[in-house]
Amino acid sequence: MSESPAMAEFRRAVHRSARESEQKWEDSRRLLDSAVLPSILVQLVERSQDAMLPLEVKAALSASLRQDQVHGVQDLDGAALKALTGYPPSKAVRSLCLYFGLVQDRSSRWPSPGLSGTEAARVLQSQANPFDLLLAAPAATVLDLGAGDLSFAGELVDRYLPRLVEQQRELVLHAVDRLDPRSKLGGPLHPGRERIARLQATPGLHFRFYGNRDMFDLRELDEAGHLAARYTLVTCWAPATPTFAYEPTRLSEAIIQEDLRRSKGVFRQVRYEGESALEVLHGERSLIFPSWKFDIRGPAALLTLMAQRGVIGVLGAVDSQVFWEVLAQLLDDPRYRPQDQPFNQENLPAVFGDIYQQLIHLNEGDALSLASLGALRSRLPVSGNSRAALATVGFRDVWIRRGAVFPGVPASSTARQFIHMREESPPWFLTFVPSDCQS
């Protein structure tokens, strides 16, 4: 009988995990010790059943990892594990531990979140504020992508650090932004030195800010041990337009460039006070931005990165253009991703149908589960050769809330500006829980 595509794809994904980190592969040996193996097998079964995997793969994993009378890997079903992973029993278990995230990097000085997506989703169902997870999780760690002026970081620390200190716990907060602190471009989005110094000197807080860093190229920071492999929570406030407003896997480069010129104006690379910059001729105005302002990455890359680095992800103050492109990537039905059709107010109702009608009628502050409107996508497309491109990312839960600022929820200065932007429609706030399976 020929092998099913689902089983073949799972085996390829397991192989990618085994090759991803030589250090973690070596560290996985200790999980075969007879004293811990039964517990490891239980965790593998639990995570495999919670993961977004085909039913036949889940059934095969459950059967091959039975703990009855298992004293060592030699007691496991070697033939079944070979069929699943392509490896003999010892390497099979180790590769599965890597695939399901059971191998922690011993060299990391940052704590592991200590909870699964299933556990996180359970906590979030009982509370409207996703940041309260920091008080319930074993470790309170946050990665803020596109951190800007660090206004969100300041609010987060002010609201949560006192309560964590009361629990005799610490807060780890790492912030990354592409703006170069030495640049004259970027205006008010540059963080002040006083704010950075205050955060770095705050007792009970491990804070680091990394400027002039592309969030999609964190290899140097990872290799130097500056970042945790995984955080309790990853945030991105006001995800940049147009960087995340066009999805390259559904829109061609020609279509994107044409739409940019139509909506933004003619643009070109120039020099501005000794720096590379982007000049945009918008009507009668000449606007100057950082040179990478119109680099298009798309929401699938952002969602994959956040899912790979965090147990949960939060996208705050998402403008309408970015929101609908993000939504198209989260929903499973391909009809929400029409090829080479940029979204606009004319075609959004036709593309999203009833989902569009339900969402635009949400009052500010109201929230709903995206899964109640349609099936969530089990796999996102990511192009490129980065580590993120090897990930298989799906989502177990996505909550959508209308508005920029909510009681008790820390926010960025950009989110708070929406209060004064009367001509702008209210933005969106998304909380998502990736599946535990990431390979």
PDB file of C-alpha atoms in Angstrom, residues 222-374:
ATOM      1  CA  ASP A 222      20.112  34.591  18.698  1.00  0.00           C
ATOM      2  CA  GLU A 223      23.663  33.347  18.295  1.00  0.00           C
ATOM      3  CA  ALA A 224      24.866  35.823  20.927  1.00  0.00           C
ATOM      4  CA  GLY A 225      22.172  34.620  23.334  1.00  0.00           C
ATOM      5  CA  HIS A 226      20.512  38.040  23.518  1.00  0.00           C
ATOM      6  CA  LEU A 227      17.038  36.698  22.685  1.00  0.00           C
ATOM      7  CA  ALA A 228      15.012  33.824  24.085  1.00  0.00           C
ATOM      8  CA  ALA A 229      14.144  31.001  21.712  1.00  0.00           C
ATOM      9  CA  ARG A 230      10.491  31.383  22.706  1.00  0.00           C
ATOM     10  CA  TYR A 231       8.545  33.973  24.678  1.00  0.00           C
ATOM     11  CA  THR A 232       5.323  33.816  26.616  1.00  0.00           C
ATOM     12  CA  LEU A 233       3.978  36.629  24.473  1.00  0.00           C
ATOM     13  CA  VAL A 234       5.087  38.338  21.239  1.00  0.00           C
ATOM     14  CA  THR A 235       3.607  41.686  20.247  1.00  0.00           C
ATOM     15  CA  CYS A 236       3.630  43.989  17.256  1.00  0.00           C
ATOM     16  CA  TRP A 237       1.856  47.338  17.487  1.00  0.00           C
ATOM     17  CA  ALA A 238       0.582  49.157  14.408  1.00  0.00           C
ATOM     18  CA  PRO A 239       2.171  46.679  11.961  1.00  0.00           C
ATOM     19  CA  ALA A 240       3.673  48.827   9.245  1.00  0.00           C
ATOM     20  CA  THR A 241       1.865  49.908   6.107  1.00  0.00           C
ATOM     21  CA  PRO A 242       2.687  49.044   3.361  1.00  0.00           C
ATOM     22  CA  THR A 243       5.185  46.438   4.659  1.00  0.00           C
ATOM     23  CA  PHE A 244       2.417  44.137   5.885  1.00  0.00           C
ATOM     24  CA  ALA A 245      -0.439  45.457   3.746  1.00  0.00           C
ATOM     25  CA  TYR A 246       0.314  43.250   0.726  1.00  0.00           C
ATOM     26  CA  GLU A 247       0.816  39.474   0.736  1.00  0.00           C
ATOM     27  CA  PRO A 248       3.470  38.429  -1.842  1.00  0.00           C
ATOM     28  CA  THR A 249       2.107  34.889  -2.085  1.00  0.00           C
ATOM     29  CA  ARG A 250      -1.151  36.197  -3.579  1.00  0.00           C
ATOM     30  CA  LEU A 251      -0.080  39.476  -5.189  1.00  0.00           C
ATOM     31  CA  SER A 252       2.608  39.714  -7.867  1.00  0.00           C
ATOM     32  CA  GLU A 253       5.409  42.239  -7.555  1.00  0.00           C
ATOM     33  CA  ALA A 254       4.042  44.172 -10.538  1.00  0.00           C
ATOM     34  CA  ILE A 255       0.569  44.418  -8.979  1.00  0.00           C
ATOM     35  CA  ILE A 256       2.015  45.561  -5.643  1.00  0.00           C
ATOM     36  CA  GLN A 257       4.191  48.253  -7.226  1.00  0.00           C
ATOM     37  CA  GLU A 258       1.299  49.503  -9.352  1.00  0.00           C
ATOM     38  CA  ASP A 259      -0.986  49.737  -6.317  1.00  0.00           C
ATOM     39  CA  LEU A 260       1.707  51.514  -4.298  1.00  0.00           C
ATOM     40  CA  ARG A 261       2.133  54.154  -6.986  1.00  0.00           C
ATOM     41  CA  ARG A 262      -1.622  54.591  -7.270  1.00  0.00           C
ATOM     42  CA  SER A 263      -2.250  54.914  -3.532  1.00  0.00           C
ATOM     43  CA  LYS A 264       0.998  56.478  -2.249  1.00  0.00           C
ATOM     44  CA  GLY A 265       2.413  58.359  -5.217  1.00  0.00           C
ATOM     45  CA  VAL A 266       5.625  58.217  -7.226  1.00  0.00           C
ATOM     46  CA  PHE A 267       8.600  57.165  -5.116  1.00  0.00           C
ATOM     47  CA  ARG A 268      12.333  56.771  -5.496  1.00  0.00           C
ATOM     48  CA  GLN A 269      15.498  56.112  -3.516  1.00  0.00           C
ATOM     49  CA  VAL A 270      17.426  59.297  -2.622  1.00  0.00           C
ATOM     50  CA  ARG A 271      20.068  60.579  -0.201  1.00  0.00           C
ATOM     51  CA  TYR A 272      18.921  62.672   2.748  1.00  0.00           C
ATOM     52  CA  GLU A 273      21.528  64.334   4.977  1.00  0.00           C
ATOM     53  CA  GLY A 274      24.016  61.591   4.193  1.00  0.00           C
ATOM     54  CA  GLU A 275      21.520  58.709   4.589  1.00  0.00           C
ATOM     55  CA  SER A 276      19.768  56.458   2.112  1.00  0.00           C
ATOM     56  CA  ALA A 277      16.101  57.405   2.109  1.00  0.00           C
ATOM     57  CA  LEU A 278      12.839  56.930   0.227  1.00  0.00           C
ATOM     58  CA  GLU A 279      11.222  60.014  -1.301  1.00  0.00           C
ATOM     59  CA  VAL A 280       7.487  59.795  -1.964  1.00  0.00           C
ATOM     60  CA  LEU A 281       5.756  62.454  -4.080  1.00  0.00           C
ATOM     61  CA  HIS A 282       2.251  62.468  -2.633  1.00  0.00           C
ATOM     62  CA  GLY A 283       0.197  65.109  -4.374  1.00  0.00           C
ATOM     63  CA  GLU A 284       2.135  68.331  -4.028  1.00  0.00           C
ATOM     64  CA  ARG A 285       4.130  67.116  -1.029  1.00  0.00           C
ATOM     65  CA  SER A 286       7.514  65.421  -0.970  1.00  0.00           C
ATOM     66  CA  LEU A 287       7.751  62.991   1.949  1.00  0.00           C
ATOM     67  CA  ILE A 288      10.982  61.406   3.189  1.00  0.00           C
ATOM     68  CA  PHE A 289      11.059  57.964   4.845  1.00  0.00           C
ATOM     69  CA  PRO A 290      13.671  55.353   5.788  1.00  0.00           C
ATOM     70  CA  SER A 291      14.953  53.611   2.657  1.00  0.00           C
ATOM     71  CA  TRP A 292      13.145  50.355   3.523  1.00  0.00           C
ATOM     72  CA  LYS A 293       9.720  51.939   4.091  1.00  0.00           C
ATOM     73  CA  PHE A 294       8.201  50.257   1.004  1.00  0.00           C
ATOM     74  CA  ASP A 295       9.884  46.857   1.475  1.00  0.00           C
ATOM     75  CA  ILE A 296       7.029  44.344   1.307  1.00  0.00           C
ATOM     76  CA  ARG A 297       7.120  41.325   3.615  1.00  0.00           C
ATOM     77  CA  GLY A 298       3.437  40.474   3.953  1.00  0.00           C
ATOM     78  CA  PRO A 299       1.354  39.306   6.909  1.00  0.00           C
ATOM     79  CA  ALA A 300       2.117  35.593   6.444  1.00  0.00           C
ATOM     80  CA  ALA A 301       5.785  36.241   7.266  1.00  0.00           C
ATOM     81  CA  LEU A 302       4.847  38.340  10.308  1.00  0.00           C
ATOM     82  CA  LEU A 303       2.350  35.784  11.618  1.00  0.00           C
ATOM     83  CA  THR A 304       4.859  32.965  11.127  1.00  0.00           C
ATOM     84  CA  LEU A 305       7.600  34.856  12.959  1.00  0.00           C
ATOM     85  CA  MET A 306       5.337  35.705  15.885  1.00  0.00           C
ATOM     86  CA  ALA A 307       3.964  32.169  16.083  1.00  0.00           C
ATOM     87  CA  GLN A 308       7.457  30.725  16.040  1.00  0.00           C
ATOM     88  CA  ARG A 309       8.721  32.991  18.826  1.00  0.00           C
ATOM     89  CA  GLY A 310       5.702  33.159  21.139  1.00  0.00           C
ATOM     90  CA  VAL A 311       3.118  30.993  22.881  1.00  0.00           C
ATOM     91  CA  ILE A 312       0.609  33.711  22.014  1.00  0.00           C
ATOM     92  CA  GLY A 313       0.784  36.711  19.690  1.00  0.00           C
ATOM     93  CA  VAL A 314      -0.846  40.128  19.920  1.00  0.00           C
ATOM     94  CA  LEU A 315      -1.287  42.534  17.013  1.00  0.00           C
ATOM     95  CA  GLY A 316      -2.494  45.915  18.264  1.00  0.00           C
ATOM     96  CA  ALA A 317      -3.721  49.050  16.474  1.00  0.00           C
ATOM     97  CA  VAL A 318      -3.933  47.232  13.137  1.00  0.00           C
ATOM     98  CA  ASP A 319      -5.188  49.566  10.413  1.00  0.00           C
ATOM     99  CA  SER A 320      -7.860  48.380   8.014  1.00  0.00           C
ATOM    100  CA  GLN A 321      -5.573  47.745   5.038  1.00  0.00           C
ATOM    101  CA  VAL A 322      -3.279  45.473   7.034  1.00  0.00           C
ATOM    102  CA  PHE A 323      -6.183  43.885   8.924  1.00  0.00           C
ATOM    103  CA  TRP A 324      -7.974  42.436   5.899  1.00  0.00           C
ATOM    104  CA  GLU A 325      -4.749  41.082   4.449  1.00  0.00           C
ATOM    105  CA  VAL A 326      -3.976  39.456   7.808  1.00  0.00           C
ATOM    106  CA  LEU A 327      -7.490  38.036   7.993  1.00  0.00           C
ATOM    107  CA  ALA A 328      -7.157  36.487   4.523  1.00  0.00           C
ATOM    108  CA  GLN A 329      -4.086  34.586   5.738  1.00  0.00           C
ATOM    109  CA  LEU A 330      -5.767  33.333   8.915  1.00  0.00           C
ATOM    110  CA  LEU A 331      -8.876  31.894   7.264  1.00  0.00           C
ATOM    111  CA  ASP A 332      -8.650  28.493   5.616  1.00  0.00           C
ATOM    112  CA  ASP A 333     -10.894  28.950   2.566  1.00  0.00           C
ATOM    113  CA  PRO A 334      -8.764  30.047  -0.447  1.00  0.00           C
ATOM    114  CA  ARG A 335     -11.598  32.222  -1.732  1.00  0.00           C
ATOM    115  CA  TYR A 336     -10.443  34.833   0.786  1.00  0.00           C
ATOM    116  CA  ARG A 337      -7.110  35.046  -1.058  1.00  0.00           C
ATOM    117  CA  PRO A 338      -7.982  36.040  -4.648  1.00  0.00           C
ATOM    118  CA  GLN A 339      -4.862  36.179  -6.778  1.00  0.00           C
ATOM    119  CA  ASP A 340      -3.613  39.576  -7.961  1.00  0.00           C
ATOM    120  CA  GLN A 341      -6.575  41.493  -6.523  1.00  0.00           C
ATOM    121  CA  PRO A 342      -5.514  44.129  -3.992  1.00  0.00           C
ATOM    122  CA  PHE A 343      -8.210  44.603  -1.377  1.00  0.00           C
ATOM    123  CA  ASN A 344     -10.259  47.806  -1.441  1.00  0.00           C
ATOM    124  CA  GLN A 345     -13.585  49.042  -0.134  1.00  0.00           C
ATOM    125  CA  GLU A 346     -15.303  47.942  -3.337  1.00  0.00           C
ATOM    126  CA  ASN A 347     -14.236  44.273  -3.340  1.00  0.00           C
ATOM    127  CA  LEU A 348     -13.956  43.527   0.399  1.00  0.00           C
ATOM    128  CA  PRO A 349     -17.710  42.818   0.826  1.00  0.00           C
ATOM    129  CA  ALA A 350     -17.672  40.421  -2.129  1.00  0.00           C
ATOM    130  CA  VAL A 351     -14.488  38.605  -1.053  1.00  0.00           C
ATOM    131  CA  PHE A 352     -15.340  38.166   2.630  1.00  0.00           C
ATOM    132  CA  GLY A 353     -19.139  38.047   2.376  1.00  0.00           C
ATOM    133  CA  ASP A 354     -20.898  37.438   5.716  1.00  0.00           C
ATOM    134  CA  ILE A 355     -17.601  37.657   7.609  1.00  0.00           C
ATOM    135  CA  TYR A 356     -17.156  41.217   6.363  1.00  0.00           C
ATOM    136  CA  GLN A 357     -20.664  42.180   7.450  1.00  0.00           C
ATOM    137  CA  GLN A 358     -20.240  40.730  10.942  1.00  0.00           C
ATOM    138  CA  LEU A 359     -16.866  42.358  11.505  1.00  0.00           C
ATOM    139  CA  ILE A 360     -17.655  45.871  10.285  1.00  0.00           C
ATOM    140  CA  HIS A 361     -20.680  45.941  12.591  1.00  0.00           C
ATOM    141  CA  LEU A 362     -18.589  45.221  15.670  1.00  0.00           C
ATOM    142  CA  ASN A 363     -18.790  48.116  18.104  1.00  0.00           C
ATOM    143  CA  GLU A 364     -15.561  49.433  19.583  1.00  0.00           C
ATOM    144  CA  GLY A 365     -14.570  47.166  22.455  1.00  0.00           C
ATOM    145  CA  ASP A 366     -16.564  44.196  21.148  1.00  0.00           C
ATOM    146  CA  ALA A 367     -14.731  40.941  20.431  1.00  0.00           C
ATOM    147  CA  LEU A 368     -15.388  37.611  18.758  1.00  0.00           C
ATOM    148  CA  SER A 369     -13.619  34.383  17.935  1.00  0.00           C
ATOM    149  CA  LEU A 370     -12.560  34.127  14.301  1.00  0.00           C
ATOM    150  CA  ALA A 371     -13.177  30.375  14.450  1.00  0.00           C
ATOM    151  CA  SER A 372     -16.879  31.171  14.912  1.00  0.00           C
ATOM    152  CA  LEU A 373     -16.880  32.795  11.466  1.00  0.00           C
ATOM    153  CA  GLY A 374     -14.827  30.266   9.517  1.00  0.00           C
TER     154      GLY A 374
END
